[in-house]
Coordinates of C-alpha atoms in Angstrom, one line a residue:
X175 CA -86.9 -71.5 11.7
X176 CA -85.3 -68.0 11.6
X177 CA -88.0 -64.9 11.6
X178 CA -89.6 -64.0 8.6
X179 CA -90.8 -60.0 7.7
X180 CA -94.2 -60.6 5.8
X181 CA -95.8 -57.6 4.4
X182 CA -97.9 -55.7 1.2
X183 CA -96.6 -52.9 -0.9
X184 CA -97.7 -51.5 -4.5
X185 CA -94.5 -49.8 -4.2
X186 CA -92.2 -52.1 -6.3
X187 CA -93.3 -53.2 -10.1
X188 CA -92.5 -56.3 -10.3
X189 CA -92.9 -56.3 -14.1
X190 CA -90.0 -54.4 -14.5
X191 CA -87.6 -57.1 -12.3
X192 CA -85.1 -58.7 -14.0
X193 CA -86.1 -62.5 -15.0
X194 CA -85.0 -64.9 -12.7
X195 CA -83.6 -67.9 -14.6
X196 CA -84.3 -70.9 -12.4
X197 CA -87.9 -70.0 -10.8
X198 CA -90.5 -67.1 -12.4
X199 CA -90.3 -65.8 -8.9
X200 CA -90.3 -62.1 -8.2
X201 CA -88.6 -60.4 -5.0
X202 CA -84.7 -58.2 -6.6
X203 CA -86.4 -55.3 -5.9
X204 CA -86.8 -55.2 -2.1
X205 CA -83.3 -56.4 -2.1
X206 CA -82.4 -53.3 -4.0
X207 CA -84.1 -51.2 -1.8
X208 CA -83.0 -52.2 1.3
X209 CA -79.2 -51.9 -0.3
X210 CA -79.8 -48.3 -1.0
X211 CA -81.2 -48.0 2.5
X212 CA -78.9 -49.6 4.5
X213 CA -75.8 -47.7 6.1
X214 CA -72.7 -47.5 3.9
X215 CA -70.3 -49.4 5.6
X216 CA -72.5 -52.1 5.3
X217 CA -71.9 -54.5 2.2
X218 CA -74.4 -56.1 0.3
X219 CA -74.2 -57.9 -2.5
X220 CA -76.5 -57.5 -5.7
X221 CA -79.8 -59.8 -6.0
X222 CA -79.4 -63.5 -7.0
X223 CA -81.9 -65.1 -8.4
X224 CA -82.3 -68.7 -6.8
X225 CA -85.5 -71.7 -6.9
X226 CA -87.1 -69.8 -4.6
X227 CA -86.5 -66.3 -5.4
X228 CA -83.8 -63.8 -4.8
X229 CA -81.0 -63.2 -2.5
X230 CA -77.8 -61.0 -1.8
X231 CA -74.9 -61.1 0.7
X232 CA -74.8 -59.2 3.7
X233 CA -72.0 -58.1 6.0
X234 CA -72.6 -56.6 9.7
X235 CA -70.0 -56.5 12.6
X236 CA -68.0 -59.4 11.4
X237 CA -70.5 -61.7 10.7
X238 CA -72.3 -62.7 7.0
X239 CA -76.2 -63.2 6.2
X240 CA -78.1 -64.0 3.5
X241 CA -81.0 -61.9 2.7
X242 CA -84.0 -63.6 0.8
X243 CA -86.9 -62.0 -0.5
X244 CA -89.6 -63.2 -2.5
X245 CA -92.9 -61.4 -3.8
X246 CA -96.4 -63.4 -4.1
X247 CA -98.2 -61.5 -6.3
X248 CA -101.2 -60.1 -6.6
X249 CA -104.2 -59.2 -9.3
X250 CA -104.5 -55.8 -7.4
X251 CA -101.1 -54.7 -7.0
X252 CA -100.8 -54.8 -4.0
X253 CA -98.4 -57.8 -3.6
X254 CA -97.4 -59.7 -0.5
X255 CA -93.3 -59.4 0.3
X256 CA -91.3 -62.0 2.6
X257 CA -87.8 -61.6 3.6
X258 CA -85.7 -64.2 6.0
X259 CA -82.5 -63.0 7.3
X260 CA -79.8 -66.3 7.8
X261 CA -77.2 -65.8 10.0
X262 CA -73.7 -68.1 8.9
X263 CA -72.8 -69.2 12.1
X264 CA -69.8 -71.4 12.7
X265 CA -69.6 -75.4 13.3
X266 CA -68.6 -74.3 17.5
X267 CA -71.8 -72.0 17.5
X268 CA -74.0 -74.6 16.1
X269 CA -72.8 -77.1 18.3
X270 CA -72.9 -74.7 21.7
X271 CA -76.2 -73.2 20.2
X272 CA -74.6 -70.0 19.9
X273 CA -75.2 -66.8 18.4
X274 CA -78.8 -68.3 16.5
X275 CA -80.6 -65.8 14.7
X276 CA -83.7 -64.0 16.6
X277 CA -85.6 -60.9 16.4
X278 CA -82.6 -59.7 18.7
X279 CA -80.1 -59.9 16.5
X280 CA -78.7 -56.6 15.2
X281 CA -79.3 -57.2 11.6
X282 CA -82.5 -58.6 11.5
X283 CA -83.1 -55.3 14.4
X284 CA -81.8 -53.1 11.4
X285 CA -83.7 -54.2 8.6
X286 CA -86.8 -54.8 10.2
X287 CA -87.2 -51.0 11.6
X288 CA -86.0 -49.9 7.7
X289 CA -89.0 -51.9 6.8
X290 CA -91.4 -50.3 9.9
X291 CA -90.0 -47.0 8.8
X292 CA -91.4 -47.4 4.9
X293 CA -94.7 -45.6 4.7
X294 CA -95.6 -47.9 1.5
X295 CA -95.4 -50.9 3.3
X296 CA -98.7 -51.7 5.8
X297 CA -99.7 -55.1 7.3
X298 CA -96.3 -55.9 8.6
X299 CA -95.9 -59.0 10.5
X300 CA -93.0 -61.0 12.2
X301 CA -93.6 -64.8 12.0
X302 CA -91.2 -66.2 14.6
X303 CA -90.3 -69.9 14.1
X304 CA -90.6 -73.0 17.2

């Protein structure tokens, strides 16, 4: 299991998200604002929605990610936000167990402190897999 950012925010209004076709599943807008965060020669893609939320492209160093985020939300506002990072790694690195994704790993490094640095976000937490 790759690490997952888990956190709260009233800073996103879900309402106003587009509809996601396959699954009533919030979670575009974090993907929007981490691609107006992020450094511009990275390349993200718009959100897509998919069963079990959104996700966009991602391009760092050579290598491509995809960037989920989903929204569980809550009566108060305050809804809880989780976003994995997958890392496309090759047949060779799979076999070799090379280049897995970790907390180490300079994209997930990079988004994570964009997410630390967000004053609206509180009770952040890493959950790291086996």
């Amino acid at each position: 299991m790759h690490p997952v950012i888990h956190f709260q925010s009233r800073l996103f209004d879900i309402a106003k998200e587009p509809a996601n076709p396959i699954n009533p599943i919030p979670g575009a807008s974090l993907l929007d604002w981490l691609r107006a965060k992020l450094p511009s020669d990275m390349a993200m893609s718009p959100p897509a929605a998919e069963d079990w939320g959104w996700y966009s492209d991602l391009r760092l160093a050579g290598r491509s990610y995809l960037v989920g985020s989903c929204a569980h939300e809550s009566a108060d506002g305050n809804h809880e936000w989780v976003l994995q990072i997958d890392k496309s790694r090759s047949l060779k690195d799979k076999l070799f167990g090379q280049a897995k994704m970790d907390t180490d790993d300079p994209c997930f490094s990079l988004i994570h402190s964009l997410i630390l640095q967000e004053p609206a976000f509180t009770d952040i937490s890493v959950e790291r897999g086996p």
